Structure formats: C-alpha cells, structure tokens
C-alpha cells in the first residue's frame, strides 16, 4: 500500500469536510450546501461509507485529497502533507520529492513563517516598547496581541531580508515572496518598514500575507498589504476566517466588518464569529467562503460615505449569492472598534442581536426620507425599495418580500400586485422560454411518487403518456423506462428502475430519491398539480411558437401562411 492509500485509510472525509461545510446527516450520507457552486438547496453529498464526495449541481466529485485540493487551492502534494500533518502521521522521506510548484509554495510558506516570528519578536522586544504602549492605548489587550500574532516591522528596511538570505532563500524566491521590494539596481529591501503588522492567515491557519499599519503619521499609505503571490489571492481570503469559523458554524451567524482593528475590537467583545475583507471590495469568492460556514451574515460596515457605498455594492453580490443579510447599525457614527470601546461588549452584542434584515433596514431609510403620513409618500417609499426587491433572484421570494414591505410601509397590497403583474408581463416579452425551474421541480416531485408510492403510480402513470413537455426533461428516459416496466407488469422499485437506466441518470435518480426522502415527500395532489402544470406549459409553448411564426410570416409577406396559422391559433386558444 503506498502512502497515499495508507493516509486515505486513516483520514475521515466527513471530519475533514465538516471544517469547511455545514453538514447534516441524512441516512448513511452527509449533505450540505455545495462549497464549489452557488445554491440554495443542498446538492452536495458525502458518503461516509465510500469516503467520497459528489455534488449533483456542479458535478464536483472526488476523494478527500481532491476535496482539500479544491477547497484550499492546493497542489496534490500540499493536500497530502496537510492531511498527514493534521492527523499526526509522518510523511515518508521519498514523498518529499514533490513537483516544482509545490516546492516554491513550500518556500513561500516557510518565509512567511519566518517573517511572522521575526515581526512578533520585534514587538515583544525592547524596540517594541513604544509600539506596545500605542497598541495598548488603542485598546488591544495583551491576549489579543498573542491571539492575532501582531508584530512590528522595524524601520531598518533590511532586517527581514537579511534573515531570509541567511536561511538560504534564493533571489528568485525572494522576488516572488511579496515580503521584499526590488530597487532599479536589482537589490532588495523589506516591503514592510516601521509598521504594526497584522498577519493574514488562510482558512487552515497558515500565514500567507501581512497587513501593515503605518506607525509614522507622516506616512502616506496608512495601510500597506502584501501583494498577491503564489500563496495569497486577495479575492479569496478573509481576515480571521480561520479563527471565526468555529463559532460561525455553532451560532450559524457571521459578522463582516471592514478592518483589522474592527475584527480585534469585536473579538474582545466576545463576538468571535467576525471577519474582515482585507482592504478590498468584497468578492464572490469571499462570500462563498463565509457561506460555507453560515448563510446568515451580519454586515457592519463603517457608517461613513465610503462604508455606505461599500455596503451597497456588497449587498448586491450577497443577495446574488442567496446570503441572508442583516445590517448592524451603531449609533453615533462609530465603527465597531470604537463602539466596543465606548459602549462595551454587552452593548455591541445587543446591536448584533437586534440587527434588522436588509430589506427592513432599507424600508426604515425610506420611511425617514418620505412623508409617510401621505398616501403618495408611502407609495414613493415603496417605489424607492423596488429596485432592491427586483434584485432578488427568486420570484417567490421577491413577491414575499414585496408584500411584507408593503404592509410595513402601509401601502395597499393591490399596488404590489399591479407592479408585479407589469414586471412579469415585461419578462415574458423578453424571455420566451422560462422553463428550467419548473422542469427541475417536476422531476423532483414526480419521480419519488412514481417510484415509492403504488397508489400515486396508479393515478399518475397513464396521464404521463401524452405530455410532450415531459420530453423536454433531462430525465425523460427515466419516465420512458418507468412506462415500459409498468406496461410489462414488472415490479417497480428504486432498485429495479435504477438497474434499467444509463449510469448518468442513475446518479440523478439516486439524488432525487435521496432528497425526497430527506424532505418529507410530495403528495398525490402535488403530483396531479405537476401533471397539470406540464400540460399548461405545453399549451403555452405551442401558443407562443404559433404567435412567433405568425409574426415572422407577416414580416416576410407570407400572408396566406400567416392567415392559416392564425386559424390554428384561434382553434388552440
Ligand atoms: Zn456544487
């Protein structure tokens, strides 16, 4: 058995993955929201028995090694080493012979480890006296200095460089480390000089970059961050996620603030599920990284104009990713760090607990802006909210939110309905075939009924024969097989059906049946409604096609054809 197999036998994929994904046990498998694509209902599954993961949404699949490689962005060797380290298993000597990419990245990790220790020692040593006083004055406790590994880059501009050179790192490694800069004459210097250092770690706690806050008020750049390197992609990393994720999963909540000091302030107040984007605008990758731990996000950005703009941009992205957003408001225009210092941790806890959902927060802003005593003012306020509501991807959610907000603002429900009718009409004009959503639901309702419930089968199966819309489904062959088996009088069960269909469809069928088992299942009435919807869908498609053929016949002057099509239309309508 080679080392990889040996390691695989000792590592449990469920335990490894649950560091990154909220998993729920369903029978003998585990299920959760896929960390590799955006989804609302879980299609990500892990088989504990077979030590294998699979997503039916994006088709990501593999063993524990592929999982770690994908989620951490590691090479195979790094994943192997990480898992071995984590489980206290020693790597055999020959497996250290890895590829070049891995060796370079290993050198970068090592340089960052050295830099981390170097900065920390500086802050703890005699040269760090005044900076330690400054840090304490800003309210950072000694425990936090240790916890976050704060450090000091001195003003010499060569100390770290010399250390790295002494440890034998080559110029070509130094150059891509992000830790040094290069002068025109080719000589190097320390990137971070005279700065308070905040180490930035990846999700498994390895230092991959640094943020430096200027100590000299004359310094033009207040904050300086590491550039992107082979081990640091800014858009993927959130400051403190490595420490925050445990509480985030436990409380099912995550707090997003803007800066390093805000994270430390909130942490000291006992809000440990707090992260910050490292001085960049929030990205989709960062949102997905948070979402793996909790879908409930509390946004606590600075109340100044820049913060408000950042919040607005971020919210659009967050809603696109189906994250549930609440807005934390702090009175007095304070940022989280200042607020915790002035009002104490308990008060900050209350602000977080009392945070309004994004839409109610927005509605309150509308109330403050328009004259709510006048009917027209209430309508204006509602209009003000509409673009945000329109931004929601899910139609049902859009309607539900609109209704909630209308009643919150005291607007007649009729107005909401009118608006949505108009928007729906516009959409139908623009997009002729909005089919996929209902079709997907069709599989998920009909197949479990037909497979598991003989009474439902008796009522439904004959009705399925003359529905052309069924042919549009990717699972159409499964329905065909079902009908054939039914006509031949064969016993229908999951296993007999499963055995008769091609492999890709076997996976889909298994996923649908497993999901239905977890969700409580549909009733025969649901099945009948589904059949009716398919019929309606077919009628509508036919009408739409006829109309479009009439239009093009008219446009191209084929009037006889247009006339005969119009007759067909009046017959089928
Ligand atoms: Zn997926």
Coordinates of C-alpha atoms and ligand atoms in Angstrom, one line a residue:
X1 CA 0.0 0.0 0.0
X2 CA 1.5 3.3 -1.0
X3 CA 1.5 6.3 1.4
X4 CA -1.5 7.9 -0.3
X5 CA -3.6 4.8 0.3
X6 CA -2.4 4.4 3.8
X7 CA -3.3 8.0 4.6
X8 CA -6.6 7.8 2.9
X9 CA -7.5 4.8 5.2
X10 CA -6.7 6.8 8.3
X11 CA -8.5 10.1 7.4
X12 CA -12.2 10.6 7.5
X13 CA -13.5 12.8 4.7
X14 CA -16.6 13.7 6.7
X15 CA -14.5 15.1 9.5
X16 CA -12.2 16.9 7.1
X17 CA -15.1 18.4 5.1
X18 CA -17.0 19.5 8.2
X19 CA -14.3 22.1 8.9
X20 CA -15.5 23.8 5.7
X21 CA -19.1 22.9 5.1
X22 CA -22.1 22.7 7.4
X23 CA -23.1 19.0 7.1
X24 CA -26.3 17.3 8.1
X25 CA -26.6 13.6 8.4
X26 CA -29.2 12.0 6.1
X27 CA -29.4 8.2 6.4
X28 CA -25.9 6.9 5.7
X29 CA -24.7 10.0 3.9
X30 CA -24.0 13.6 4.8
X31 CA -25.5 16.5 2.9
X32 CA -24.8 20.3 2.8
X33 CA -24.7 23.3 0.5
X34 CA -22.0 22.8 -2.1
X35 CA -18.8 24.8 -1.3
X36 CA -18.0 24.9 -5.0
X37 CA -21.1 26.5 -6.5
X38 CA -23.9 28.8 -5.6
X39 CA -27.0 27.0 -4.4
X40 CA -30.0 27.3 -2.0
X41 CA -30.8 23.6 -1.5
X42 CA -28.1 21.1 -0.7
X43 CA -26.9 19.0 -3.6
X44 CA -23.5 18.3 -2.1
X45 CA -23.2 14.8 -0.5
X46 CA -20.6 12.8 1.2
X47 CA -20.7 9.1 1.5
X48 CA -19.1 8.1 4.8
X49 CA -19.0 4.5 3.8
X50 CA -17.2 5.1 0.5
X51 CA -15.2 8.2 1.6
X52 CA -16.3 10.1 -1.5
X53 CA -18.0 13.4 -2.2
X54 CA -20.2 14.4 -5.0
X55 CA -22.2 17.5 -6.0
X56 CA -25.2 16.9 -8.3
X57 CA -25.3 20.6 -9.0
X58 CA -21.9 21.3 -10.4
X59 CA -20.6 17.8 -10.7
X60 CA -17.6 18.4 -8.4
X61 CA -16.6 15.0 -7.0
X62 CA -13.7 13.0 -5.6
X63 CA -12.0 11.7 -2.5
X64 CA -10.6 13.5 0.5
X65 CA -7.5 14.6 -1.4
X66 CA -9.4 16.2 -4.2
X67 CA -11.7 17.9 -1.7
X68 CA -8.7 19.5 0.2
X69 CA -7.0 20.5 -3.1
X70 CA -10.1 22.2 -4.4
X71 CA -11.2 24.0 -1.3
X72 CA -7.8 25.2 -0.2
X73 CA -6.4 25.7 -3.7
X74 CA -3.5 23.3 -3.0
X75 CA -1.4 21.1 -5.2
X76 CA -1.7 17.3 -4.6
X77 CA 1.5 17.2 -2.5
X78 CA 0.3 20.1 -0.3
X79 CA -3.0 18.4 0.3
X80 CA -1.2 15.2 1.2
X81 CA 1.1 16.9 3.5
X82 CA -1.7 19.0 5.1
X83 CA -3.7 15.9 5.9
X84 CA -0.7 14.0 7.2
X85 CA 0.2 16.9 9.5
X86 CA -3.3 17.3 10.7
X87 CA -3.6 13.7 11.6
X88 CA -0.1 13.4 13.1
X89 CA 1.1 11.0 10.5
X90 CA 4.7 11.3 9.5
X91 CA 5.5 11.6 5.8
X92 CA 7.9 9.1 4.4
X93 CA 11.1 10.7 3.1
X94 CA 10.7 9.9 -0.6
X95 CA 7.3 11.6 -0.7
X96 CA 9.0 14.9 0.0
X97 CA 10.3 14.8 -3.6
X98 CA 7.4 16.8 -5.0
X99 CA 6.8 19.0 -8.0
X100 CA 8.4 22.4 -8.6
X101 CA 5.3 24.4 -7.9
X102 CA 4.8 22.7 -4.6
X103 CA 8.5 23.4 -3.6
X104 CA 8.2 27.1 -4.4
X105 CA 5.0 27.4 -2.5
X106 CA 6.5 25.5 0.4
X107 CA 9.4 28.0 0.4
X108 CA 6.9 30.9 0.4
X109 CA 5.0 29.4 3.4
X110 CA 8.3 29.0 5.2
X111 CA 9.4 32.6 4.5
X112 CA 6.1 33.8 5.9
X113 CA 6.5 31.7 9.0
X114 CA 10.0 33.2 9.5
X115 CA 8.6 36.7 8.9
X116 CA 5.8 36.1 11.3
X117 CA 8.1 35.1 14.1
X118 CA 10.5 37.9 13.3
X119 CA 7.8 40.6 13.5
X120 CA 6.4 39.1 16.7
X121 CA 9.8 39.1 18.4
X122 CA 10.3 42.7 17.4
X123 CA 7.1 43.7 19.0
X124 CA 7.9 41.8 22.2
X125 CA 11.5 43.0 22.3
X126 CA 13.0 46.3 23.6
X127 CA 12.4 48.1 20.3
X128 CA 8.7 47.4 20.6
X129 CA 8.2 49.3 23.8
X130 CA 6.6 52.4 22.4
X131 CA 4.5 50.4 19.9
X132 CA 3.3 48.2 22.6
X133 CA 2.2 51.3 24.5
X134 CA 0.4 52.6 21.4
X135 CA -1.3 49.2 20.8
X136 CA -2.5 49.1 24.4
X137 CA -3.8 52.7 24.2
X138 CA -5.8 51.6 21.2
X139 CA -7.5 49.1 23.5
X140 CA -5.8 45.9 22.2
X141 CA -5.2 43.6 25.1
X142 CA -2.1 41.5 25.5
X143 CA -4.1 38.4 24.9
X144 CA -5.3 39.8 21.6
X145 CA -1.7 40.6 20.6
X146 CA -0.9 37.0 21.1
X147 CA -4.0 35.6 19.6
X148 CA -3.7 37.6 16.4
X149 CA 0.1 37.4 16.3
X150 CA 0.5 41.1 16.0
X151 CA 4.0 42.2 15.1
X152 CA 6.3 45.0 14.4
X153 CA 8.3 45.7 11.2
X154 CA 11.2 48.0 12.3
X155 CA 12.5 50.9 10.2
X156 CA 15.8 49.4 9.2
X157 CA 14.4 48.1 5.9
X158 CA 16.8 45.1 5.8
X159 CA 16.3 43.1 8.9
X160 CA 13.9 40.5 7.5
X161 CA 15.7 40.4 4.1
X162 CA 19.0 39.6 5.8
X163 CA 17.3 36.8 7.9
X164 CA 15.8 35.2 4.8
X165 CA 19.1 35.4 2.9
X166 CA 20.9 33.8 5.8
X167 CA 18.3 30.9 5.8
X168 CA 19.4 30.3 2.2
X169 CA 16.4 31.5 0.2
X170 CA 17.4 32.3 -3.4
X171 CA 16.9 35.7 -5.0
X172 CA 14.2 34.3 -7.4
X173 CA 12.3 33.0 -4.4
X174 CA 12.6 36.3 -2.5
X175 CA 11.4 38.2 -5.5
X176 CA 8.1 36.4 -5.7
X177 CA 7.6 36.2 -1.9
X178 CA 5.7 39.5 -1.5
X179 CA 7.9 40.2 1.5
X180 CA 10.6 42.3 -0.2
X181 CA 10.7 45.0 -2.8
X182 CA 13.2 45.4 -5.6
X183 CA 15.2 48.5 -6.5
X184 CA 16.1 49.5 -10.0
X185 CA 19.7 48.3 -9.4
X186 CA 18.3 44.9 -8.6
X187 CA 18.9 45.0 -4.8
X188 CA 16.1 44.0 -2.4
X189 CA 14.6 45.8 0.6
X190 CA 12.0 44.9 3.2
X191 CA 8.5 45.7 2.0
X192 CA 7.2 46.4 5.5
X193 CA 9.1 49.2 7.4
X194 CA 8.0 50.9 10.5
X195 CA 4.6 49.3 10.6
X196 CA 2.4 47.5 13.0
X197 CA 1.9 44.1 11.4
X198 CA -1.3 42.1 11.2
X199 CA -0.7 38.6 9.9
X200 CA -3.2 37.3 7.4
X201 CA -3.9 33.6 7.5
X202 CA -5.7 31.2 5.2
X203 CA -8.5 29.0 6.4
X204 CA -6.2 26.4 7.9
X205 CA -4.3 29.0 9.9
X206 CA -1.2 29.3 7.8
X207 CA 0.3 32.8 7.4
X208 CA 0.1 33.8 3.8
X209 CA 0.4 37.6 3.8
X210 CA 0.6 40.6 6.1
X211 CA -1.2 43.9 6.5
X212 CA 0.9 46.7 7.9
X213 CA -0.4 49.9 9.6
X214 CA 1.9 52.9 9.4
X215 CA 3.3 54.0 12.7
X216 CA 4.6 57.3 11.4
X217 CA 1.6 59.6 10.9
X218 CA 3.5 61.3 8.1
X219 CA 3.5 58.0 6.1
X220 CA 1.3 58.4 3.1
X221 CA 0.0 54.9 3.0
X222 CA -1.9 54.3 6.2
X223 CA -2.2 50.6 5.4
X224 CA 0.1 48.5 3.2
X225 CA -0.8 44.9 2.3
X226 CA 1.1 42.1 0.8
X227 CA 0.8 41.9 -3.0
X228 CA -0.7 38.7 -4.5
X229 CA 1.6 35.8 -4.6
X230 CA 1.5 32.1 -5.3
X231 CA 0.0 31.5 -1.9
X232 CA -2.1 34.7 -1.5
X233 CA -5.0 35.6 -3.6
X234 CA -6.6 38.6 -2.1
X235 CA -10.1 38.0 -3.5
X236 CA -10.2 34.6 -1.8
X237 CA -9.1 35.5 1.7
X238 CA -11.0 36.9 4.7
X239 CA -9.1 38.1 7.7
X240 CA -9.7 35.9 10.7
X241 CA -11.9 33.3 9.0
X242 CA -9.6 30.6 10.3
X243 CA -10.5 31.6 13.9
X244 CA -14.0 32.7 13.3
X245 CA -15.3 29.6 11.5
X246 CA -15.8 27.5 14.6
X247 CA -18.2 29.9 16.3
X248 CA -19.8 30.9 13.0
X249 CA -20.8 27.3 12.5
X250 CA -22.0 26.9 16.1
X251 CA -24.1 30.1 16.1
X252 CA -24.9 29.9 12.4
X253 CA -24.0 33.6 12.1
X254 CA -21.0 35.5 10.8
X255 CA -20.2 39.2 11.3
X256 CA -18.4 41.1 8.5
X257 CA -16.6 44.3 9.4
X258 CA -14.1 46.4 7.4
X259 CA -10.8 46.5 9.2
X260 CA -8.3 44.5 11.2
X261 CA -8.9 46.7 14.3
X262 CA -12.7 46.2 14.0
X263 CA -12.1 42.4 14.0
X264 CA -10.0 42.7 17.1
X265 CA -12.4 45.0 18.8
X266 CA -15.4 42.7 18.1
X267 CA -13.4 39.7 19.2
X268 CA -12.5 41.3 22.5
X269 CA -16.2 42.0 23.0
X270 CA -16.8 38.2 22.7
X271 CA -18.1 38.3 19.1
X272 CA -15.6 35.7 17.8
X273 CA -17.5 34.9 14.6
X274 CA -16.1 38.1 13.0
X275 CA -14.2 38.5 9.7
X276 CA -13.0 41.3 7.5
X277 CA -12.2 41.6 3.8
X278 CA -8.6 42.6 3.7
X279 CA -8.8 46.1 2.4
X280 CA -10.5 45.0 -0.9
X281 CA -14.1 45.2 -2.1
X282 CA -16.0 42.1 -1.1
X283 CA -15.8 39.4 -3.8
X284 CA -17.9 36.4 -4.7
X285 CA -15.2 34.0 -3.6
X286 CA -15.1 35.6 -0.2
X287 CA -18.9 35.4 0.1
X288 CA -18.7 31.7 -0.7
X289 CA -16.0 31.2 1.8
X290 CA -18.3 32.7 4.5
X291 CA -21.3 30.9 3.2
X292 CA -19.8 27.5 3.8
X293 CA -19.9 28.3 7.5
X294 CA -23.1 30.2 7.7
X295 CA -25.7 31.8 5.4
X296 CA -26.6 34.4 8.0
X297 CA -24.4 37.4 7.5
X298 CA -24.4 40.5 9.7
X299 CA -22.9 43.4 7.8
X300 CA -21.2 46.0 10.0
X301 CA -19.5 48.5 7.7
X302 CA -18.4 52.0 8.6
X303 CA -21.3 54.4 8.6
X304 CA -19.3 57.0 6.5
X305 CA -20.0 57.5 2.8
X306 CA -17.3 55.1 1.7
X307 CA -18.7 52.5 4.1
X308 CA -22.2 53.0 2.8
X309 CA -21.1 52.6 -0.8
X310 CA -19.1 49.5 0.0
X311 CA -22.1 48.1 1.8
X312 CA -24.4 48.8 -1.2
X313 CA -22.0 47.1 -3.7
X314 CA -21.5 44.2 -1.3
X315 CA -25.2 43.7 -0.7
X316 CA -25.9 43.3 -4.4
X317 CA -23.3 40.5 -4.5
X318 CA -24.5 38.9 -1.3
X319 CA -28.1 38.8 -2.5
X320 CA -27.0 37.3 -5.7
X321 CA -25.3 34.5 -3.7
X322 CA -28.5 34.0 -1.7
X323 CA -27.0 35.1 1.6
X324 CA -29.4 36.4 4.2
X325 CA -28.2 39.8 5.1
X326 CA -28.7 41.8 8.2
X327 CA -27.4 45.3 8.8
X328 CA -25.8 46.2 12.1
X329 CA -26.3 49.9 12.9
X330 CA -24.2 51.6 15.5
X331 CA -25.3 55.0 16.8
X332 CA -23.0 58.0 16.9
X333 CA -21.3 57.1 13.6
X334 CA -18.9 54.8 15.3
X335 CA -17.0 51.9 13.7
X336 CA -17.2 48.5 15.5
X337 CA -13.8 49.0 17.3
X338 CA -14.7 52.5 18.6
X339 CA -18.2 51.4 19.5
X340 CA -17.0 48.4 21.6
X341 CA -14.5 50.7 23.4
X342 CA -17.1 53.4 24.2
X343 CA -20.2 51.3 25.0
X344 CA -18.7 47.9 25.9
X345 CA -19.0 44.4 24.6
X346 CA -22.6 43.9 26.0
X347 CA -23.9 46.8 24.0
X348 CA -22.3 45.6 20.9
X349 CA -23.8 42.1 21.4
X350 CA -27.2 43.8 21.6
X351 CA -26.6 45.7 18.4
X352 CA -25.8 42.5 16.6
X353 CA -28.7 40.6 18.0
X354 CA -31.1 43.4 17.1
X355 CA -29.8 43.9 13.6
X356 CA -32.6 44.2 11.1
X357 CA -32.8 42.2 7.9
X358 CA -31.5 44.2 4.9
X359 CA -35.0 45.0 3.5
X360 CA -36.4 46.2 6.8
X361 CA -33.3 48.3 7.3
X362 CA -33.8 49.8 3.8
X363 CA -37.5 50.3 4.5
X364 CA -36.6 52.4 7.6
X365 CA -34.4 54.5 5.4
X366 CA -37.3 55.0 3.0
X367 CA -39.6 55.9 5.9
X368 CA -37.2 58.6 7.1
X369 CA -37.0 60.0 3.6
X370 CA -40.6 60.3 2.5
X371 CA -43.7 61.7 4.1
X372 CA -45.3 58.6 5.4
X373 CA -48.5 60.5 6.6
X374 CA -49.5 61.0 2.9
X375 CA -50.6 58.1 0.7
X376 CA -48.3 59.4 -2.1
X377 CA -45.4 59.4 0.3
X378 CA -45.9 55.8 1.2
X379 CA -46.2 54.9 -2.4
X380 CA -42.9 56.8 -3.1
X381 CA -41.2 55.0 -0.3
X382 CA -42.3 51.6 -1.7
X383 CA -41.1 52.7 -5.2
X384 CA -37.8 53.5 -3.6
X385 CA -37.4 49.9 -2.4
X386 CA -38.5 48.3 -5.6
X387 CA -35.1 48.2 -7.4
X388 CA -33.6 46.3 -4.4
X389 CA -36.5 43.9 -4.3
X390 CA -36.2 43.3 -8.1
X391 CA -32.6 42.3 -7.5
X392 CA -33.7 39.1 -5.7
X393 CA -33.2 36.1 -8.0
X394 CA -36.0 34.1 -6.6
X395 CA -39.5 35.0 -7.9
X396 CA -41.4 33.7 -4.8
X397 CA -39.0 35.5 -2.5
X398 CA -39.5 38.7 -4.5
X399 CA -43.2 38.6 -4.1
X400 CA -43.0 37.7 -0.4
X401 CA -40.5 40.4 0.4
X402 CA -42.6 43.0 -1.5
X403 CA -45.8 42.0 0.3
X404 CA -44.0 42.2 3.7
X405 CA -42.6 45.6 2.9
X406 CA -45.8 47.0 1.5
X407 CA -47.7 46.2 4.7
X408 CA -44.7 47.5 6.8
X409 CA -45.0 50.8 4.9
X410 CA -48.8 50.9 4.9
X411 CA -49.1 50.5 1.2
X412 CA -52.2 48.8 -0.3
X413 CA -51.4 45.2 -1.4
X414 CA -53.1 45.9 -4.8
X415 CA -50.3 48.2 -5.7
X416 CA -47.7 45.5 -5.2
X417 CA -49.7 43.1 -7.3
X418 CA -50.1 45.6 -10.1
X419 CA -46.4 46.2 -10.1
X420 CA -45.5 42.5 -10.3
X421 CA -48.0 41.8 -13.0
X422 CA -46.4 44.5 -15.0
X423 CA -42.9 43.2 -14.4
X424 CA -44.0 39.7 -15.1
X425 CA -45.6 40.8 -18.4
X426 CA -42.3 42.6 -19.3
X427 CA -40.3 39.5 -18.6
X428 CA -42.5 37.2 -20.7
X429 CA -42.0 39.6 -23.6
X430 CA -38.3 39.5 -23.2
X431 CA -37.6 35.8 -22.5
X432 CA -39.7 33.4 -24.5
X433 CA -38.8 30.1 -22.7
X434 CA -38.5 30.3 -18.9
X435 CA -38.7 26.5 -18.5
X436 CA -35.9 25.1 -16.5
X437 CA -37.1 26.0 -13.0
X438 CA -40.4 24.3 -13.2
X439 CA -39.0 21.3 -15.1
X440 CA -36.5 20.6 -12.3
X441 CA -39.2 20.7 -9.8
X442 CA -41.2 18.3 -11.9
X443 CA -38.6 15.5 -11.7
X444 CA -38.3 16.0 -8.0
X445 CA -42.0 15.7 -7.4
X446 CA -43.0 13.0 -9.9
X447 CA -40.1 10.5 -9.7
X448 CA -40.2 9.8 -5.9
X449 CA -44.0 9.4 -6.1
X450 CA -43.8 7.0 -9.1
X451 CA -41.0 5.0 -7.5
X452 CA -42.2 4.8 -3.9
X453 CA -45.9 5.0 -3.9
X454 CA -48.0 2.4 -5.8
X455 CA -51.3 4.4 -5.3
X456 CA -49.7 7.5 -6.8
X457 CA -48.3 5.4 -9.7
X458 CA -51.9 4.1 -10.4
X459 CA -53.3 7.6 -10.6
X460 CA -50.5 9.3 -12.4
X461 CA -48.7 7.0 -14.8
X462 CA -51.3 6.9 -17.6
X463 CA -51.6 10.6 -17.6
X464 CA -47.9 10.9 -18.4
X465 CA -48.1 9.3 -21.7
X466 CA -49.5 12.2 -23.7
X467 CA -47.5 15.1 -22.2
X468 CA -45.0 16.4 -24.8
X469 CA -43.4 18.7 -22.2
X470 CA -42.1 15.7 -20.4
X471 CA -39.8 15.1 -23.4
X472 CA -38.0 18.3 -22.5
X473 CA -36.8 17.0 -19.2
X474 CA -33.3 15.5 -19.0
X475 CA -34.9 12.7 -17.1
X476 CA -37.3 11.8 -19.9
X477 CA -35.6 8.4 -20.5
X478 CA -36.3 7.5 -16.8
X479 CA -40.0 8.2 -17.4
X480 CA -39.9 6.1 -20.6
X481 CA -38.3 3.2 -18.7
X482 CA -40.9 3.5 -16.0
X483 CA -43.8 3.3 -18.5
X484 CA -42.2 0.3 -20.3
X485 CA -41.8 -1.5 -17.0
X486 CA -45.3 -0.6 -15.9
X487 CA -46.8 -1.9 -19.2
X488 CA -44.8 -5.1 -19.0
X489 CA -46.2 -5.6 -15.5
X490 CA -42.8 -5.6 -13.9
X491 CA -42.2 -4.7 -10.2
X492 CA -41.3 -1.1 -9.9
X493 CA -38.9 -0.1 -7.1
X494 CA -35.9 2.1 -6.8
X495 CA -33.6 -0.8 -7.4
X496 CA -35.3 -2.3 -10.4
X497 CA -35.7 1.1 -12.1
X498 CA -32.1 2.1 -11.2
X499 CA -30.8 -1.1 -12.8
X500 CA -32.5 -0.3 -16.1
X501 CA -31.3 3.2 -16.8
X502 CA -27.9 4.6 -18.0
X503 CA -25.3 5.5 -15.4
X504 CA -25.5 9.3 -15.5
X505 CA -29.3 9.0 -15.0
X506 CA -28.7 6.5 -12.2
X507 CA -26.9 9.2 -10.3
X508 CA -29.6 11.8 -10.9
X509 CA -32.3 9.4 -9.9
X510 CA -30.4 8.5 -6.7
X511 CA -30.0 12.1 -5.8
X512 CA -33.7 12.9 -6.4
X513 CA -34.9 9.9 -4.3
X514 CA -32.4 10.7 -1.5
X515 CA -33.5 14.3 -1.4
X516 CA -37.2 13.5 -1.4
X517 CA -36.6 11.1 1.5
X518 CA -35.0 13.9 3.4
X519 CA -37.7 16.4 2.6
X520 CA -40.8 14.5 3.8
X521 CA -42.1 13.9 0.2
X522 CA -44.8 15.1 -2.1
X523 CA -48.4 14.0 -2.0
X524 CA -50.5 12.6 -4.9
X525 CA -52.2 16.0 -5.1
X526 CA -48.8 17.6 -5.7
X527 CA -48.2 15.0 -8.5
X528 CA -51.5 15.8 -10.1
X529 CA -50.8 19.5 -9.9
X530 CA -47.4 18.9 -11.5
X531 CA -49.0 17.0 -14.4
X532 CA -51.5 19.8 -14.9
X533 CA -48.6 22.3 -14.9
X534 CA -46.8 20.3 -17.6
X535 CA -49.9 20.3 -19.8
X536 CA -50.3 24.1 -19.3
X537 CA -46.6 24.6 -20.1
X538 CA -47.1 22.7 -23.3
X539 CA -50.1 24.7 -24.3
X540 CA -48.3 27.9 -23.6
X541 CA -45.2 26.9 -25.6
X542 CA -47.4 25.9 -28.5
X543 CA -49.2 29.3 -28.5
X544 CA -46.0 31.2 -28.1
X545 CA -44.5 29.4 -31.1
X546 CA -47.5 29.9 -33.2
X547 CA -47.5 33.6 -32.4
X548 CA -43.9 34.0 -33.3
X549 CA -44.4 32.1 -36.6
X550 CA -47.3 34.4 -37.4
X551 CA -45.2 37.5 -36.7
X552 CA -42.4 36.3 -39.0
X553 CA -44.8 35.2 -41.7
X554 CA -46.3 38.7 -41.6
X555 CA -43.0 40.4 -41.6
X556 CA -41.8 38.4 -44.6
X557 CA -45.0 39.0 -46.5
X558 CA -46.2 35.3 -46.5
X559 CA -49.8 36.4 -45.8
X560 CA -51.6 33.2 -46.7
X561 CA -49.4 31.2 -44.3
X562 CA -50.0 33.9 -41.6
X563 CA -53.7 33.6 -42.1
X564 CA -53.7 29.8 -41.8
X565 CA -51.5 30.0 -38.7
X566 CA -53.9 32.5 -37.2
X567 CA -56.7 30.0 -37.7
X568 CA -54.7 27.3 -35.9
X569 CA -54.1 29.8 -33.1
X570 CA -57.8 30.6 -32.6
X571 CA -58.6 26.9 -32.5
X572 CA -56.0 26.0 -29.9
X573 CA -56.6 29.1 -27.7
Ligands
LIG1 ZN1 -21.6 22.0 -6.5

